[in-house]
Amino acid sequence: MKVYVPLDPPSWTLHADKFLKSFTRRTKAVILNSPHNPTGKVFSRAELLIISQACQQMDCFAITDEVYEYITYDENKHISLASLPGMQERTIITSSLSKTYSVTGWRIGWACAAANIAAAIRNIHVKLTDSAPAPFQEAALVALTSTPDYYESLKKVRFHANCLLLMSSIKFNYPSSF
């Protein structure tokens, strides 16, 4: 059974009491999207600690979607849940080239997990999907070995593109004297 825990606007805050009340003895995993789509919310260290402690107390996994890890619109930095104490062995990180490198049609992604979980994922994956075309794999290698300044330039380009998009949607009514 899926249980959704809503975030509270306008800051899209995770409230500990709502989150903790969503757990039952049948809870096996928590799914977390951070940075969050569509709100852009980056979960704080304090919020991640709430999730981390609950996962450890309830002995469940965390499956994270970190596809937007390099795309944040303020000074908040993405923190992977797996980087917190006790979470590396119980977190499955999923990501892809889709958003950061603007290649959504390529379908090149990955999952990072503890060796035993990664082996199970690999076993299922080879039976369900085909490999990405060789040119896409080569492009992925180039992308993933980019220098960190690429991500900063990407932020600036996206910010300016969003500003232009916003400005193009605003209609100005000038006085007739102009």
PDB file of C-alpha atoms in Angstrom:
ATOM      1  CA  MET A   1       0.000   0.000   0.000  1.00  0.00           C
ATOM      2  CA  LYS A   2       1.354   3.420  -0.951  1.00  0.00           C
ATOM      3  CA  VAL A   3       1.255   6.201   1.611  1.00  0.00           C
ATOM      4  CA  TYR A   4       1.961   9.737   0.471  1.00  0.00           C
ATOM      5  CA  VAL A   5       3.274  12.309   2.917  1.00  0.00           C
ATOM      6  CA  PRO A   6       2.477  15.798   1.632  1.00  0.00           C
ATOM      7  CA  LEU A   7       4.966  18.617   1.985  1.00  0.00           C
ATOM      8  CA  ASP A   8       3.624  21.865   3.399  1.00  0.00           C
ATOM      9  CA  PRO A   9       3.691  24.940   1.161  1.00  0.00           C
ATOM     10  CA  PRO A  10       5.025  27.506   0.622  1.00  0.00           C
ATOM     11  CA  SER A  11       8.448  26.125   1.655  1.00  0.00           C
ATOM     12  CA  TRP A  12       7.430  22.499   1.019  1.00  0.00           C
ATOM     13  CA  THR A  13       8.530  21.506   4.492  1.00  0.00           C
ATOM     14  CA  LEU A  14       8.593  17.919   5.722  1.00  0.00           C
ATOM     15  CA  HIS A  15       6.962  17.744   9.138  1.00  0.00           C
ATOM     16  CA  ALA A  16       8.377  15.009  11.323  1.00  0.00           C
ATOM     17  CA  ASP A  17       5.082  14.085  12.978  1.00  0.00           C
ATOM     18  CA  LYS A  18       3.242  13.560   9.671  1.00  0.00           C
ATOM     19  CA  PHE A  19       6.162  11.575   8.277  1.00  0.00           C
ATOM     20  CA  LEU A  20       6.578   9.353  11.330  1.00  0.00           C
ATOM     21  CA  LYS A  21       2.831   8.679  11.534  1.00  0.00           C
ATOM     22  CA  SER A  22       2.932   7.345   7.962  1.00  0.00           C
ATOM     23  CA  PHE A  23       5.034   4.343   9.036  1.00  0.00           C
ATOM     24  CA  THR A  24       3.503   1.010   9.896  1.00  0.00           C
ATOM     25  CA  ARG A  25       5.045  -2.367  10.691  1.00  0.00           C
ATOM     26  CA  ARG A  26       4.544  -3.168   6.979  1.00  0.00           C
ATOM     27  CA  THR A  27       6.634  -0.226   5.703  1.00  0.00           C
ATOM     28  CA  LYS A  28       9.482  -1.583   3.584  1.00  0.00           C
ATOM     29  CA  ALA A  29      10.813   1.548   1.886  1.00  0.00           C
ATOM     30  CA  VAL A  30      10.610   5.310   1.661  1.00  0.00           C
ATOM     31  CA  ILE A  31      10.816   6.982  -1.738  1.00  0.00           C
ATOM     32  CA  LEU A  32      12.399  10.432  -1.732  1.00  0.00           C
ATOM     33  CA  ASN A  33      12.754  12.860  -4.631  1.00  0.00           C
ATOM     34  CA  SER A  34      15.344  15.521  -3.777  1.00  0.00           C
ATOM     35  CA  PRO A  35      15.840  17.975  -5.261  1.00  0.00           C
ATOM     36  CA  HIS A  36      12.108  17.690  -5.629  1.00  0.00           C
ATOM     37  CA  ASN A  37      10.205  17.883  -8.875  1.00  0.00           C
ATOM     38  CA  PRO A  38       8.109  19.966  -9.485  1.00  0.00           C
ATOM     39  CA  THR A  39       8.697  22.262  -6.473  1.00  0.00           C
ATOM     40  CA  GLY A  40      12.488  22.507  -6.707  1.00  0.00           C
ATOM     41  CA  LYS A  41      12.666  21.920  -2.955  1.00  0.00           C
ATOM     42  CA  VAL A  42      16.022  20.660  -1.693  1.00  0.00           C
ATOM     43  CA  PHE A  43      15.565  18.707   1.520  1.00  0.00           C
ATOM     44  CA  SER A  44      17.559  20.159   4.405  1.00  0.00           C
ATOM     45  CA  ARG A  45      20.019  18.152   6.461  1.00  0.00           C
ATOM     46  CA  ALA A  46      17.546  18.309   9.373  1.00  0.00           C
ATOM     47  CA  GLU A  47      14.746  16.848   7.226  1.00  0.00           C
ATOM     48  CA  LEU A  48      17.073  14.156   5.884  1.00  0.00           C
ATOM     49  CA  LEU A  49      18.055  13.242   9.448  1.00  0.00           C
ATOM     50  CA  ILE A  50      14.365  12.713  10.280  1.00  0.00           C
ATOM     51  CA  ILE A  51      14.057  10.366   7.305  1.00  0.00           C
ATOM     52  CA  SER A  52      17.344   8.642   8.125  1.00  0.00           C
ATOM     53  CA  GLN A  53      16.452   8.008  11.756  1.00  0.00           C
ATOM     54  CA  ALA A  54      13.000   6.691  10.818  1.00  0.00           C
ATOM     55  CA  CYS A  55      14.442   4.322   8.194  1.00  0.00           C
ATOM     56  CA  GLN A  56      16.934   2.965  10.695  1.00  0.00           C
ATOM     57  CA  GLN A  57      14.400   2.624  13.520  1.00  0.00           C
ATOM     58  CA  MET A  58      11.849   0.929  11.258  1.00  0.00           C
ATOM     59  CA  ASP A  59      14.524  -1.118   9.442  1.00  0.00           C
ATOM     60  CA  CYS A  60      13.445  -0.067   5.977  1.00  0.00           C
ATOM     61  CA  PHE A  61      15.141   1.062   2.777  1.00  0.00           C
ATOM     62  CA  ALA A  62      15.209   4.482   1.195  1.00  0.00           C
ATOM     63  CA  ILE A  63      14.951   4.760  -2.575  1.00  0.00           C
ATOM     64  CA  THR A  64      16.078   8.177  -3.723  1.00  0.00           C
ATOM     65  CA  ASP A  65      15.556   9.928  -7.027  1.00  0.00           C
ATOM     66  CA  GLU A  66      18.496  12.329  -7.277  1.00  0.00           C
ATOM     67  CA  VAL A  67      18.207  13.175 -10.971  1.00  0.00           C
ATOM     68  CA  TYR A  68      18.095  16.922 -10.177  1.00  0.00           C
ATOM     69  CA  GLU A  69      21.118  16.897  -7.839  1.00  0.00           C
ATOM     70  CA  TYR A  70      22.947  19.520  -9.916  1.00  0.00           C
ATOM     71  CA  ILE A  71      19.879  21.607 -10.712  1.00  0.00           C
ATOM     72  CA  THR A  72      18.948  23.820  -7.796  1.00  0.00           C
ATOM     73  CA  TYR A  73      17.673  27.364  -8.035  1.00  0.00           C
ATOM     74  CA  ASP A  74      19.149  28.890  -4.925  1.00  0.00           C
ATOM     75  CA  GLU A  75      22.140  28.438  -2.674  1.00  0.00           C
ATOM     76  CA  ASN A  76      20.885  25.161  -1.176  1.00  0.00           C
ATOM     77  CA  LYS A  77      23.185  22.254  -1.894  1.00  0.00           C
ATOM     78  CA  HIS A  78      21.868  18.778  -2.515  1.00  0.00           C
ATOM     79  CA  ILE A  79      22.767  16.264   0.197  1.00  0.00           C
ATOM     80  CA  SER A  80      22.361  12.605  -0.641  1.00  0.00           C
ATOM     81  CA  LEU A  81      20.484  10.650   2.013  1.00  0.00           C
ATOM     82  CA  ALA A  82      23.063   7.875   1.537  1.00  0.00           C
ATOM     83  CA  SER A  83      25.787  10.196   2.881  1.00  0.00           C
ATOM     84  CA  LEU A  84      24.224  10.301   6.352  1.00  0.00           C
ATOM     85  CA  PRO A  85      25.413   7.897   9.073  1.00  0.00           C
ATOM     86  CA  GLY A  86      23.839   4.455   8.800  1.00  0.00           C
ATOM     87  CA  MET A  87      22.173   5.133   5.444  1.00  0.00           C
ATOM     88  CA  GLN A  88      24.705   3.979   2.835  1.00  0.00           C
ATOM     89  CA  GLU A  89      23.775   0.324   3.285  1.00  0.00           C
ATOM     90  CA  ARG A  90      20.020   0.989   3.191  1.00  0.00           C
ATOM     91  CA  THR A  91      19.757   3.581   0.389  1.00  0.00           C
ATOM     92  CA  ILE A  92      19.221   2.899  -3.294  1.00  0.00           C
ATOM     93  CA  ILE A  93      20.173   5.997  -5.259  1.00  0.00           C
ATOM     94  CA  THR A  94      18.674   6.394  -8.712  1.00  0.00           C
ATOM     95  CA  SER A  95      19.716   9.012 -11.231  1.00  0.00           C
ATOM     96  CA  SER A  96      20.234   9.586 -14.921  1.00  0.00           C
ATOM     97  CA  LEU A  97      21.673  11.847 -17.567  1.00  0.00           C
ATOM     98  CA  SER A  98      18.183  12.999 -18.518  1.00  0.00           C
ATOM     99  CA  LYS A  99      17.818  16.297 -16.688  1.00  0.00           C
ATOM    100  CA  THR A 100      21.354  17.546 -16.036  1.00  0.00           C
ATOM    101  CA  TYR A 101      22.491  16.885 -19.587  1.00  0.00           C
ATOM    102  CA  SER A 102      19.131  17.546 -21.285  1.00  0.00           C
ATOM    103  CA  VAL A 103      18.951  14.132 -22.962  1.00  0.00           C
ATOM    104  CA  THR A 104      15.646  12.770 -21.687  1.00  0.00           C
ATOM    105  CA  GLY A 105      15.116  10.526 -24.704  1.00  0.00           C
ATOM    106  CA  TRP A 106      18.364   8.643 -24.201  1.00  0.00           C
ATOM    107  CA  ARG A 107      17.154   6.766 -21.136  1.00  0.00           C
ATOM    108  CA  ILE A 108      20.607   6.381 -19.606  1.00  0.00           C
ATOM    109  CA  GLY A 109      20.384   5.987 -15.862  1.00  0.00           C
ATOM    110  CA  TRP A 110      21.816   4.096 -12.941  1.00  0.00           C
ATOM    111  CA  ALA A 111      21.190   2.846  -9.463  1.00  0.00           C
ATOM    112  CA  CYS A 112      23.795   2.862  -6.696  1.00  0.00           C
ATOM    113  CA  ALA A 113      23.333   0.566  -3.725  1.00  0.00           C
ATOM    114  CA  ALA A 114      25.094  -1.803  -1.344  1.00  0.00           C
ATOM    115  CA  ALA A 115      26.659  -4.749  -3.213  1.00  0.00           C
ATOM    116  CA  ASN A 116      23.941  -7.277  -2.340  1.00  0.00           C
ATOM    117  CA  ILE A 117      21.142  -4.899  -3.389  1.00  0.00           C
ATOM    118  CA  ALA A 118      23.020  -3.809  -6.521  1.00  0.00           C
ATOM    119  CA  ALA A 119      23.391  -7.481  -7.530  1.00  0.00           C
ATOM    120  CA  ALA A 120      19.629  -8.000  -7.205  1.00  0.00           C
ATOM    121  CA  ILE A 121      18.923  -4.839  -9.219  1.00  0.00           C
ATOM    122  CA  ARG A 122      21.386  -5.939 -11.919  1.00  0.00           C
ATOM    123  CA  ASN A 123      19.760  -9.383 -12.090  1.00  0.00           C
ATOM    124  CA  ILE A 124      16.335  -7.849 -12.713  1.00  0.00           C
ATOM    125  CA  HIS A 125      17.649  -5.091 -14.997  1.00  0.00           C
ATOM    126  CA  VAL A 126      19.306  -7.417 -17.517  1.00  0.00           C
ATOM    127  CA  LYS A 127      16.021  -9.271 -17.938  1.00  0.00           C
ATOM    128  CA  LEU A 128      13.879  -6.168 -18.427  1.00  0.00           C
ATOM    129  CA  THR A 129      15.829  -3.708 -20.556  1.00  0.00           C
ATOM    130  CA  ASP A 130      18.201  -3.406 -23.455  1.00  0.00           C
ATOM    131  CA  SER A 131      21.496  -1.553 -23.454  1.00  0.00           C
ATOM    132  CA  ALA A 132      21.681   2.049 -24.545  1.00  0.00           C
ATOM    133  CA  PRO A 133      23.140   2.526 -28.060  1.00  0.00           C
ATOM    134  CA  ALA A 134      26.967   2.695 -28.141  1.00  0.00           C
ATOM    135  CA  PRO A 135      27.122   6.395 -29.188  1.00  0.00           C
ATOM    136  CA  PHE A 136      24.930   7.305 -26.200  1.00  0.00           C
ATOM    137  CA  GLN A 137      27.237   5.355 -23.894  1.00  0.00           C
ATOM    138  CA  GLU A 138      30.263   7.221 -25.261  1.00  0.00           C
ATOM    139  CA  ALA A 139      28.485  10.555 -24.787  1.00  0.00           C
ATOM    140  CA  ALA A 140      27.560   9.523 -21.236  1.00  0.00           C
ATOM    141  CA  LEU A 141      31.215   8.864 -20.459  1.00  0.00           C
ATOM    142  CA  VAL A 142      32.170  12.341 -21.662  1.00  0.00           C
ATOM    143  CA  ALA A 143      29.328  13.910 -19.678  1.00  0.00           C
ATOM    144  CA  LEU A 144      30.108  12.055 -16.471  1.00  0.00           C
ATOM    145  CA  THR A 145      33.779  13.021 -16.605  1.00  0.00           C
ATOM    146  CA  SER A 146      32.973  16.727 -17.043  1.00  0.00           C
ATOM    147  CA  THR A 147      34.662  19.153 -14.691  1.00  0.00           C
ATOM    148  CA  PRO A 148      32.576  20.606 -11.823  1.00  0.00           C
ATOM    149  CA  ASP A 149      32.463  24.042 -13.468  1.00  0.00           C
ATOM    150  CA  TYR A 150      30.094  22.556 -16.059  1.00  0.00           C
ATOM    151  CA  TYR A 151      27.365  22.354 -13.419  1.00  0.00           C
ATOM    152  CA  GLU A 152      27.809  25.995 -12.385  1.00  0.00           C
ATOM    153  CA  SER A 153      27.611  27.166 -15.994  1.00  0.00           C
ATOM    154  CA  LEU A 154      24.510  25.007 -16.456  1.00  0.00           C
ATOM    155  CA  LYS A 155      22.826  26.758 -13.533  1.00  0.00           C
ATOM    156  CA  LYS A 156      23.543  30.180 -15.044  1.00  0.00           C
ATOM    157  CA  VAL A 157      22.273  29.178 -18.487  1.00  0.00           C
ATOM    158  CA  ARG A 158      19.073  27.687 -17.058  1.00  0.00           C
ATOM    159  CA  PHE A 159      18.482  30.698 -14.823  1.00  0.00           C
ATOM    160  CA  HIS A 160      18.796  33.104 -17.779  1.00  0.00           C
ATOM    161  CA  ALA A 161      16.629  30.885 -19.983  1.00  0.00           C
ATOM    162  CA  ASN A 162      13.941  30.812 -17.292  1.00  0.00           C
ATOM    163  CA  CYS A 163      14.107  34.606 -16.959  1.00  0.00           C
ATOM    164  CA  LEU A 164      13.663  35.019 -20.716  1.00  0.00           C
ATOM    165  CA  LEU A 165      10.752  32.601 -20.697  1.00  0.00           C
ATOM    166  CA  LEU A 166       9.110  34.488 -17.860  1.00  0.00           C
ATOM    167  CA  MET A 167       9.655  37.848 -19.530  1.00  0.00           C
ATOM    168  CA  SER A 168       8.197  36.599 -22.813  1.00  0.00           C
ATOM    169  CA  SER A 169       4.995  35.598 -21.018  1.00  0.00           C
ATOM    170  CA  ILE A 170       4.431  39.021 -19.436  1.00  0.00           C
ATOM    171  CA  LYS A 171       2.287  41.430 -21.421  1.00  0.00           C
ATOM    172  CA  PHE A 172       3.021  45.092 -20.989  1.00  0.00           C
ATOM    173  CA  ASN A 173       0.355  47.738 -21.477  1.00  0.00           C
ATOM    174  CA  TYR A 174       2.142  50.939 -22.319  1.00  0.00           C
ATOM    175  CA  PRO A 175       0.365  54.302 -22.044  1.00  0.00           C
ATOM    176  CA  SER A 176      -0.791  55.630 -25.404  1.00  0.00           C
ATOM    177  CA  SER A 177       1.758  58.456 -25.190  1.00  0.00           C
ATOM    178  CA  PHE A 178       4.588  56.019 -25.959  1.00  0.00           C
TER     179      PHE A 178
END
